[in-house]
């Protein structure tokens, strides 16, 4: 792993082209710069910080043991390290709240920043990091491919793929308040073909409407789905979308070599209560036998059925699902 510097108003740059010698020199320069001007550089590796927190926590916890897992104290060094890294990342993320000691931390944005930084702060040209990058992509990266279609059935791959790799699906639109909706229907709308320009098809030798479709080329083990809970006019959309226990995305795969069924099981839900710029966040996480409901430092045990509840009610307040994490599994025939 290596450190990197970030220019204001830009996302974390890639340092893939830097050889090991230059990376070492860069790290020394960054450390010297940080001493002269504290807070001006990102001198810690995001992936290392997240890994240290996970190793510390699961080193003292048994995920398969019964009961409710302990929460970490506010003064935990590993947790503080992750927050310090994220505080620096926020300085260079357009639109992020950069206020010191921001009490209204947005965990959805924090999760996005850390997952992105873990990948982009690593020099992927180093042999020891090649396998790491492959494992990361297998865990989180969704690969999609676009196709141009003619009504006659002919298909063409665009010169430049308009669907770049991403950490799952971001801002999936849901129907307006009061209209029944489900995640399955939202995903169906996401994959609906989009009409483009008319063109002359050389297969059927006629002028036709070109349609663009998107299909899943590579599926991650953990599929992150962020729902859009803001209407086009900026008002909150708190429509309680139905969340399925099992999400079947088989029909949206790129059809090559008879791919196996693409099935996901709901693993966790990050929910928000309040307005779109204020409020409170809670999380529900699937355990071996129960669901753990996490509210700040409070951890409660609930039934598996409550993982799908939307909204989730806590203290009389409805918390609406925003970020869903689904884990891929193989369907047993």
mmCIF file of C-alpha atoms in Angstrom:
data_model
loop_
_atom_site.group_PDB
_atom_site.id
_atom_site.type_symbol
_atom_site.label_atom_id
_atom_site.label_comp_id
_atom_site.label_asym_id
_atom_site.label_seq_id
_atom_site.Cartn_x
_atom_site.Cartn_y
_atom_site.Cartn_z
ATOM 1 C CA UNK A 1 0.000 0.000 0.000
ATOM 2 C CA UNK A 2 1.131 3.561 -0.476
ATOM 3 C CA UNK A 3 0.170 7.111 0.343
ATOM 4 C CA UNK A 4 -0.996 9.651 -2.181
ATOM 5 C CA UNK A 5 -1.790 13.339 -2.347
ATOM 6 C CA UNK A 6 -4.990 14.850 -3.634
ATOM 7 C CA UNK A 7 -5.592 18.170 -5.345
ATOM 8 C CA UNK A 8 -8.531 20.241 -4.062
ATOM 9 C CA UNK A 9 -11.839 19.838 -5.916
ATOM 10 C CA UNK A 10 -10.687 16.579 -7.490
ATOM 11 C CA UNK A 11 -11.316 12.954 -6.734
ATOM 12 C CA UNK A 12 -8.456 10.778 -5.539
ATOM 13 C CA UNK A 13 -6.057 10.430 -8.483
ATOM 14 C CA UNK A 14 -4.663 7.141 -9.658
ATOM 15 C CA UNK A 15 -0.969 6.537 -9.006
ATOM 16 C CA UNK A 16 -0.792 3.385 -11.082
ATOM 17 C CA UNK A 17 2.031 4.717 -13.273
ATOM 18 C CA UNK A 18 4.435 5.408 -10.403
ATOM 19 C CA UNK A 19 7.213 2.834 -9.892
ATOM 20 C CA UNK A 20 8.172 1.735 -6.381
ATOM 21 C CA UNK A 21 11.182 4.094 -6.152
ATOM 22 C CA UNK A 22 9.073 7.134 -7.018
ATOM 23 C CA UNK A 23 6.363 6.042 -4.591
ATOM 24 C CA UNK A 24 8.917 5.949 -1.772
ATOM 25 C CA UNK A 25 10.174 9.405 -2.706
ATOM 26 C CA UNK A 26 6.611 10.708 -2.919
ATOM 27 C CA UNK A 27 5.808 9.384 0.539
ATOM 28 C CA UNK A 28 8.816 11.169 2.035
ATOM 29 C CA UNK A 29 7.810 14.431 0.353
ATOM 30 C CA UNK A 30 4.256 14.078 1.635
ATOM 31 C CA UNK A 31 5.439 13.450 5.175
ATOM 32 C CA UNK A 32 7.663 16.532 5.034
ATOM 33 C CA UNK A 33 4.817 18.612 3.595
ATOM 34 C CA UNK A 34 2.435 17.380 6.280
ATOM 35 C CA UNK A 35 4.861 18.399 9.035
ATOM 36 C CA UNK A 36 5.067 21.928 7.629
ATOM 37 C CA UNK A 37 1.346 22.230 6.882
ATOM 38 C CA UNK A 38 -0.749 19.733 8.893
ATOM 39 C CA UNK A 39 -3.903 18.607 7.129
ATOM 40 C CA UNK A 40 -2.631 19.382 3.621
ATOM 41 C CA UNK A 41 -2.058 15.794 2.492
ATOM 42 C CA UNK A 42 -3.501 12.324 2.872
ATOM 43 C CA UNK A 43 -0.607 10.511 4.525
ATOM 44 C CA UNK A 44 -2.407 7.355 5.591
ATOM 45 C CA UNK A 45 -3.518 4.500 3.389
ATOM 46 C CA UNK A 46 -7.343 4.198 3.420
ATOM 47 C CA UNK A 47 -7.237 0.454 2.749
ATOM 48 C CA UNK A 48 -4.755 -0.081 5.585
ATOM 49 C CA UNK A 49 -6.900 1.920 8.014
ATOM 50 C CA UNK A 50 -10.062 -0.030 7.171
ATOM 51 C CA UNK A 51 -8.171 -3.331 7.351
ATOM 52 C CA UNK A 52 -6.729 -2.467 10.770
ATOM 53 C CA UNK A 53 -10.207 -1.680 12.109
ATOM 54 C CA UNK A 54 -11.645 -4.942 10.761
ATOM 55 C CA UNK A 55 -8.742 -6.977 12.147
ATOM 56 C CA UNK A 56 -9.039 -5.337 15.558
ATOM 57 C CA UNK A 57 -12.799 -5.771 15.787
ATOM 58 C CA UNK A 58 -13.058 -9.331 14.530
ATOM 59 C CA UNK A 59 -9.968 -10.253 16.484
ATOM 60 C CA UNK A 60 -11.943 -9.693 19.690
ATOM 61 C CA UNK A 61 -15.329 -10.762 18.335
ATOM 62 C CA UNK A 62 -16.569 -14.147 17.211
ATOM 63 C CA UNK A 63 -19.079 -13.572 14.394
ATOM 64 C CA UNK A 64 -20.497 -17.076 14.878
ATOM 65 C CA UNK A 65 -21.000 -16.769 18.625
ATOM 66 C CA UNK A 66 -24.436 -16.236 20.082
ATOM 67 C CA UNK A 67 -25.678 -13.028 21.644
ATOM 68 C CA UNK A 68 -25.195 -9.428 20.600
ATOM 69 C CA UNK A 69 -21.721 -8.217 19.515
ATOM 70 C CA UNK A 70 -20.130 -5.360 21.438
ATOM 71 C CA UNK A 71 -19.881 -1.869 19.990
ATOM 72 C CA UNK A 72 -16.600 0.019 19.809
ATOM 73 C CA UNK A 73 -15.994 2.903 22.242
ATOM 74 C CA UNK A 74 -15.674 6.443 20.932
ATOM 75 C CA UNK A 75 -11.971 6.585 21.809
ATOM 76 C CA UNK A 76 -10.997 3.421 19.924
ATOM 77 C CA UNK A 77 -7.695 4.091 18.113
ATOM 78 C CA UNK A 78 -8.515 2.017 15.020
ATOM 79 C CA UNK A 79 -11.905 3.679 14.622
ATOM 80 C CA UNK A 80 -10.350 7.118 15.115
ATOM 81 C CA UNK A 81 -7.825 6.306 12.380
ATOM 82 C CA UNK A 82 -10.622 5.556 9.893
ATOM 83 C CA UNK A 83 -12.387 8.801 10.822
ATOM 84 C CA UNK A 84 -9.162 10.763 10.365
ATOM 85 C CA UNK A 85 -8.682 9.295 6.898
ATOM 86 C CA UNK A 86 -12.276 10.086 5.974
ATOM 87 C CA UNK A 87 -11.973 13.639 7.298
ATOM 88 C CA UNK A 88 -9.124 14.158 4.841
ATOM 89 C CA UNK A 89 -11.060 12.513 2.011
ATOM 90 C CA UNK A 90 -13.969 14.872 2.650
ATOM 91 C CA UNK A 91 -11.718 17.863 2.028
ATOM 92 C CA UNK A 92 -11.314 16.746 -1.572
ATOM 93 C CA UNK A 93 -14.820 15.453 -2.265
ATOM 94 C CA UNK A 94 -17.042 17.994 -4.069
ATOM 95 C CA UNK A 95 -20.254 18.631 -2.134
ATOM 96 C CA UNK A 96 -19.119 16.896 1.059
ATOM 97 C CA UNK A 97 -19.625 18.616 4.414
ATOM 98 C CA UNK A 98 -16.121 19.579 5.535
ATOM 99 C CA UNK A 99 -17.049 21.185 8.845
ATOM 100 C CA UNK A 100 -14.750 20.235 11.686
ATOM 101 C CA UNK A 101 -16.276 17.700 14.020
ATOM 102 C CA UNK A 102 -19.330 17.368 11.811
ATOM 103 C CA UNK A 103 -21.908 15.630 14.000
ATOM 104 C CA UNK A 104 -24.190 14.953 11.036
ATOM 105 C CA UNK A 105 -21.792 12.591 9.292
ATOM 106 C CA UNK A 106 -23.403 10.951 6.290
ATOM 107 C CA UNK A 107 -22.501 7.242 6.543
ATOM 108 C CA UNK A 108 -23.643 6.585 2.974
ATOM 109 C CA UNK A 109 -21.169 9.146 1.646
ATOM 110 C CA UNK A 110 -18.488 7.940 4.053
ATOM 111 C CA UNK A 111 -18.940 4.374 2.849
ATOM 112 C CA UNK A 112 -18.632 5.508 -0.767
ATOM 113 C CA UNK A 113 -15.505 7.570 -0.077
ATOM 114 C CA UNK A 114 -13.738 4.783 1.789
ATOM 115 C CA UNK A 115 -14.600 2.045 -0.704
ATOM 116 C CA UNK A 116 -13.422 4.230 -3.590
ATOM 117 C CA UNK A 117 -10.279 5.343 -1.772
ATOM 118 C CA UNK A 118 -9.341 1.773 -0.850
ATOM 119 C CA UNK A 119 -9.097 0.957 -4.549
ATOM 120 C CA UNK A 120 -7.670 4.195 -5.937
ATOM 121 C CA UNK A 121 -4.920 4.669 -3.341
ATOM 122 C CA UNK A 122 -3.149 1.447 -4.306
ATOM 123 C CA UNK A 123 -0.446 1.155 -6.965
ATOM 124 C CA UNK A 124 -1.870 -1.657 -9.095
ATOM 125 C CA UNK A 125 1.321 -2.058 -11.149
ATOM 126 C CA UNK A 126 3.140 -3.586 -8.195
ATOM 127 C CA UNK A 127 3.017 -7.374 -8.306
ATOM 128 C CA UNK A 128 1.998 -7.660 -4.659
ATOM 129 C CA UNK A 129 -1.045 -5.469 -5.307
ATOM 130 C CA UNK A 130 -2.289 -7.159 -8.489
ATOM 131 C CA UNK A 131 -3.965 -9.976 -6.586
ATOM 132 C CA UNK A 132 -5.306 -7.476 -4.035
ATOM 133 C CA UNK A 133 -6.994 -5.455 -6.788
ATOM 134 C CA UNK A 134 -8.523 -8.610 -8.259
ATOM 135 C CA UNK A 135 -9.939 -9.606 -4.867
ATOM 136 C CA UNK A 136 -11.345 -6.121 -4.307
ATOM 137 C CA UNK A 137 -13.049 -6.107 -7.702
ATOM 138 C CA UNK A 138 -14.450 -9.580 -7.076
ATOM 139 C CA UNK A 139 -15.954 -8.302 -3.832
ATOM 140 C CA UNK A 140 -17.425 -4.941 -4.863
ATOM 141 C CA UNK A 141 -17.083 -3.984 -8.541
ATOM 142 C CA UNK A 142 -20.072 -4.273 -10.857
ATOM 143 C CA UNK A 143 -19.154 -4.607 -14.527
ATOM 144 C CA UNK A 144 -21.781 -3.704 -17.110
ATOM 145 C CA UNK A 145 -21.743 -3.620 -20.887
ATOM 146 C CA UNK A 146 -23.915 -1.629 -23.280
ATOM 147 C CA UNK A 147 -25.355 -2.876 -26.556
ATOM 148 C CA UNK A 148 -27.003 -1.132 -29.495
ATOM 149 C CA UNK A 149 -29.951 -3.134 -30.755
ATOM 150 C CA UNK A 150 -32.063 -3.126 -33.897
ATOM 151 C CA UNK A 151 -35.665 -4.440 -33.926
ATOM 152 C CA UNK A 152 -34.493 -7.084 -36.396
ATOM 153 C CA UNK A 153 -32.440 -8.666 -33.622
ATOM 154 C CA UNK A 154 -28.976 -7.533 -34.677
ATOM 155 C CA UNK A 155 -26.715 -6.220 -31.930
ATOM 156 C CA UNK A 156 -23.636 -4.018 -31.840
ATOM 157 C CA UNK A 157 -21.219 -3.071 -29.055
ATOM 158 C CA UNK A 158 -20.677 0.737 -28.911
ATOM 159 C CA UNK A 159 -17.110 1.972 -29.560
ATOM 160 C CA UNK A 160 -16.909 3.352 -26.000
ATOM 161 C CA UNK A 161 -18.761 1.520 -23.252
ATOM 162 C CA UNK A 162 -21.175 4.095 -21.688
ATOM 163 C CA UNK A 163 -21.482 1.901 -18.564
ATOM 164 C CA UNK A 164 -18.152 2.059 -16.698
ATOM 165 C CA UNK A 165 -17.319 -0.255 -13.810
ATOM 166 C CA UNK A 166 -18.786 0.915 -10.512
ATOM 167 C CA UNK A 167 -19.300 -0.011 -6.874
ATOM 168 C CA UNK A 168 -22.764 -1.450 -7.409
ATOM 169 C CA UNK A 169 -25.780 0.583 -8.505
ATOM 170 C CA UNK A 170 -25.969 4.241 -7.536
ATOM 171 C CA UNK A 171 -29.141 6.345 -7.144
ATOM 172 C CA UNK A 172 -31.712 3.844 -8.394
ATOM 173 C CA UNK A 173 -34.923 5.885 -8.918
ATOM 174 C CA UNK A 174 -38.045 4.832 -7.044
ATOM 175 C CA UNK A 175 -41.649 5.791 -7.689
ATOM 176 C CA UNK A 176 -43.171 8.811 -5.979
ATOM 177 C CA UNK A 177 -44.775 8.751 -2.550
ATOM 178 C CA UNK A 178 -48.004 6.799 -2.387
ATOM 179 C CA UNK A 179 -47.259 4.598 -5.413
ATOM 180 C CA UNK A 180 -46.458 0.973 -4.513
ATOM 181 C CA UNK A 181 -42.963 0.040 -5.608
ATOM 182 C CA UNK A 182 -40.433 -2.719 -5.081
ATOM 183 C CA UNK A 183 -36.729 -3.182 -5.613
ATOM 184 C CA UNK A 184 -37.429 -5.781 -8.311
ATOM 185 C CA UNK A 185 -39.515 -3.259 -10.277
ATOM 186 C CA UNK A 186 -36.899 -0.541 -9.772
ATOM 187 C CA UNK A 187 -34.223 -2.850 -11.195
ATOM 188 C CA UNK A 188 -36.480 -3.743 -14.129
ATOM 189 C CA UNK A 189 -36.815 -0.030 -14.939
ATOM 190 C CA UNK A 190 -33.045 0.375 -14.585
ATOM 191 C CA UNK A 191 -32.443 -2.197 -17.327
ATOM 192 C CA UNK A 192 -35.172 -1.035 -19.712
ATOM 193 C CA UNK A 193 -33.792 -0.265 -23.209
ATOM 194 C CA UNK A 194 -33.257 3.420 -23.976
ATOM 195 C CA UNK A 195 -34.264 4.793 -27.408
ATOM 196 C CA UNK A 196 -31.448 6.530 -29.276
ATOM 197 C CA UNK A 197 -31.212 7.930 -32.795
ATOM 198 C CA UNK A 198 -32.463 6.349 -35.992
ATOM 199 C CA UNK A 199 -29.876 4.536 -38.107
ATOM 200 C CA UNK A 200 -29.575 2.391 -41.195
ATOM 201 C CA UNK A 201 -29.222 -1.256 -40.245
ATOM 202 C CA UNK A 202 -27.098 -3.200 -42.724
ATOM 203 C CA UNK A 203 -28.546 -6.494 -41.496
ATOM 204 C CA UNK A 204 -32.198 -5.789 -42.313
ATOM 205 C CA UNK A 205 -31.304 -3.034 -44.847
ATOM 206 C CA UNK A 206 -33.744 -0.505 -43.399
ATOM 207 C CA UNK A 207 -33.872 2.621 -41.250
ATOM 208 C CA UNK A 208 -34.724 1.718 -37.668
ATOM 209 C CA UNK A 209 -34.850 3.148 -34.159
ATOM 210 C CA UNK A 210 -31.649 2.254 -32.339
ATOM 211 C CA UNK A 211 -32.145 1.043 -28.761
ATOM 212 C CA UNK A 212 -29.459 0.897 -26.094
ATOM 213 C CA UNK A 213 -29.557 -1.871 -23.514
ATOM 214 C CA UNK A 214 -27.266 -2.555 -20.570
ATOM 215 C CA UNK A 215 -26.406 -5.960 -19.177
ATOM 216 C CA UNK A 216 -24.318 -7.275 -16.286
ATOM 217 C CA UNK A 217 -20.936 -8.498 -17.482
ATOM 218 C CA UNK A 218 -19.327 -9.177 -14.094
ATOM 219 C CA UNK A 219 -21.147 -9.556 -10.775
ATOM 220 C CA UNK A 220 -19.493 -8.790 -7.411
ATOM 221 C CA UNK A 221 -19.864 -10.949 -4.334
ATOM 222 C CA UNK A 222 -21.366 -7.982 -2.476
ATOM 223 C CA UNK A 223 -23.752 -5.861 -4.526
ATOM 224 C CA UNK A 224 -24.262 -2.343 -3.183
ATOM 225 C CA UNK A 225 -27.518 -0.661 -4.214
ATOM 226 C CA UNK A 226 -28.174 2.971 -3.317
ATOM 227 C CA UNK A 227 -31.771 4.089 -3.688
ATOM 228 C CA UNK A 228 -32.564 7.641 -4.734
ATOM 229 C CA UNK A 229 -34.804 9.051 -1.990
ATOM 230 C CA UNK A 230 -34.987 12.577 -3.419
ATOM 231 C CA UNK A 231 -37.548 13.632 -6.026
ATOM 232 C CA UNK A 232 -36.566 15.570 -9.149
ATOM 233 C CA UNK A 233 -37.684 18.812 -7.453
ATOM 234 C CA UNK A 234 -35.409 18.174 -4.459
ATOM 235 C CA UNK A 235 -38.113 17.103 -2.003
ATOM 236 C CA UNK A 236 -37.688 13.859 -0.032
ATOM 237 C CA UNK A 237 -39.186 10.714 -1.524
ATOM 238 C CA UNK A 238 -40.045 8.443 1.391
ATOM 239 C CA UNK A 239 -41.940 5.842 -0.585
ATOM 240 C CA UNK A 240 -41.497 2.571 1.378
ATOM 241 C CA UNK A 241 -40.010 0.358 -1.336
ATOM 242 C CA UNK A 242 -40.516 -3.362 -0.804
ATOM 243 C CA UNK A 243 -37.172 -5.078 -0.190
ATOM 244 C CA UNK A 244 -36.950 -8.721 -1.286
ATOM 245 C CA UNK A 245 -35.065 -11.306 0.731
ATOM 246 C CA UNK A 246 -33.689 -12.722 -2.527
ATOM 247 C CA UNK A 247 -32.916 -10.559 -5.560
ATOM 248 C CA UNK A 248 -32.766 -12.464 -8.839
ATOM 249 C CA UNK A 249 -30.795 -10.597 -11.523
ATOM 250 C CA UNK A 250 -30.331 -13.560 -13.853
ATOM 251 C CA UNK A 251 -32.312 -12.045 -16.732
ATOM 252 C CA UNK A 252 -30.064 -8.971 -16.794
ATOM 253 C CA UNK A 253 -26.831 -10.853 -17.439
ATOM 254 C CA UNK A 254 -24.938 -10.568 -20.697
ATOM 255 C CA UNK A 255 -25.830 -13.860 -22.378
ATOM 256 C CA UNK A 256 -22.563 -15.669 -22.977
ATOM 257 C CA UNK A 257 -21.784 -19.348 -22.468
ATOM 258 C CA UNK A 258 -25.034 -20.024 -20.597
ATOM 259 C CA UNK A 259 -24.236 -18.158 -17.330
ATOM 260 C CA UNK A 260 -25.541 -19.633 -14.054
ATOM 261 C CA UNK A 261 -28.385 -17.906 -12.167
ATOM 262 C CA UNK A 262 -27.370 -14.607 -10.598
ATOM 263 C CA UNK A 263 -28.929 -14.598 -7.135
ATOM 264 C CA UNK A 264 -28.368 -12.255 -4.195
ATOM 265 C CA UNK A 265 -29.565 -12.398 -0.580
ATOM 266 C CA UNK A 266 -30.147 -9.248 1.484
ATOM 267 C CA UNK A 267 -27.224 -8.773 3.876
ATOM 268 C CA UNK A 268 -27.568 -5.274 5.358
ATOM 269 C CA UNK A 269 -29.656 -2.109 5.201
ATOM 270 C CA UNK A 270 -28.509 1.442 5.911
ATOM 271 C CA UNK A 271 -31.575 3.546 6.732
ATOM 272 C CA UNK A 272 -32.189 7.247 7.329
ATOM 273 C CA UNK A 273 -34.852 9.171 9.206
ATOM 274 C CA UNK A 274 -35.455 12.903 8.869
ATOM 275 C CA UNK A 275 -35.070 15.357 5.991
ATOM 276 C CA UNK A 276 -32.689 14.977 3.049
ATOM 277 C CA UNK A 277 -30.098 17.246 4.704
ATOM 278 C CA UNK A 278 -30.582 16.360 8.373
ATOM 279 C CA UNK A 279 -31.680 13.451 10.512
ATOM 280 C CA UNK A 280 -30.319 10.177 11.845
ATOM 281 C CA UNK A 281 -28.883 6.949 10.411
ATOM 282 C CA UNK A 282 -29.231 3.354 11.600
ATOM 283 C CA UNK A 283 -28.081 0.026 10.183
ATOM 284 C CA UNK A 284 -29.428 -3.518 10.167
ATOM 285 C CA UNK A 285 -26.937 -6.306 9.516
ATOM 286 C CA UNK A 286 -27.589 -9.993 8.986
ATOM 287 C CA UNK A 287 -25.818 -12.278 11.441
ATOM 288 C CA UNK A 288 -25.586 -16.085 11.461
ATOM 289 C CA UNK A 289 -28.987 -16.474 13.127
ATOM 290 C CA UNK A 290 -30.399 -13.009 13.756
ATOM 291 C CA UNK A 291 -30.335 -9.420 12.590
ATOM 292 C CA UNK A 292 -28.295 -6.871 14.510
ATOM 293 C CA UNK A 293 -29.904 -3.430 14.626
ATOM 294 C CA UNK A 294 -27.237 -0.754 15.146
ATOM 295 C CA UNK A 295 -28.113 2.728 16.389
ATOM 296 C CA UNK A 296 -24.988 4.689 17.346
ATOM 297 C CA UNK A 297 -23.439 2.606 20.151
ATOM 298 C CA UNK A 298 -26.586 0.604 20.791
ATOM 299 C CA UNK A 299 -26.746 -2.888 19.259
ATOM 300 C CA UNK A 300 -30.018 -4.824 19.482
ATOM 301 C CA UNK A 301 -30.930 -8.266 18.238
ATOM 302 C CA UNK A 302 -33.956 -8.682 15.974
ATOM 303 C CA UNK A 303 -35.495 -11.349 13.771
ATOM 304 C CA UNK A 304 -34.466 -11.965 10.171
ATOM 305 C CA UNK A 305 -37.892 -10.786 9.017
ATOM 306 C CA UNK A 306 -37.168 -7.293 10.328
ATOM 307 C CA UNK A 307 -34.191 -6.905 7.990
ATOM 308 C CA UNK A 308 -36.641 -6.374 5.114
ATOM 309 C CA UNK A 309 -38.845 -3.938 7.023
ATOM 310 C CA UNK A 310 -39.085 -0.593 5.253
ATOM 311 C CA UNK A 311 -39.430 1.736 6.987
ATOM 312 C CA UNK A 312 -37.766 0.354 10.090
ATOM 313 C CA UNK A 313 -39.321 1.842 13.197
ATOM 314 C CA UNK A 314 -37.100 2.807 16.108
ATOM 315 C CA UNK A 315 -38.333 4.916 18.984
ATOM 316 C CA UNK A 316 -41.479 5.769 17.038
ATOM 317 C CA UNK A 317 -39.493 7.142 14.080
ATOM 318 C CA UNK A 318 -39.602 5.598 10.618
ATOM 319 C CA UNK A 319 -36.150 5.000 9.133
ATOM 320 C CA UNK A 320 -36.249 4.519 5.354
ATOM 321 C CA UNK A 321 -33.847 2.258 3.473
ATOM 322 C CA UNK A 322 -31.173 4.097 1.471
ATOM 323 C CA UNK A 323 -28.242 1.720 0.937
ATOM 324 C CA UNK A 324 -28.739 -2.008 0.515
ATOM 325 C CA UNK A 325 -26.020 -4.632 0.494
ATOM 326 C CA UNK A 326 -26.821 -7.960 -1.144
ATOM 327 C CA UNK A 327 -24.536 -11.003 -0.990
ATOM 328 C CA UNK A 328 -24.336 -13.333 -3.966
ATOM 329 C CA UNK A 329 -25.148 -16.983 -3.417
ATOM 330 C CA UNK A 330 -25.438 -20.069 -5.570
ATOM 331 C CA UNK A 331 -28.913 -21.414 -6.053
ATOM 332 C CA UNK A 332 -29.020 -25.088 -5.202
ATOM 333 C CA UNK A 333 -30.814 -27.122 -7.844
#
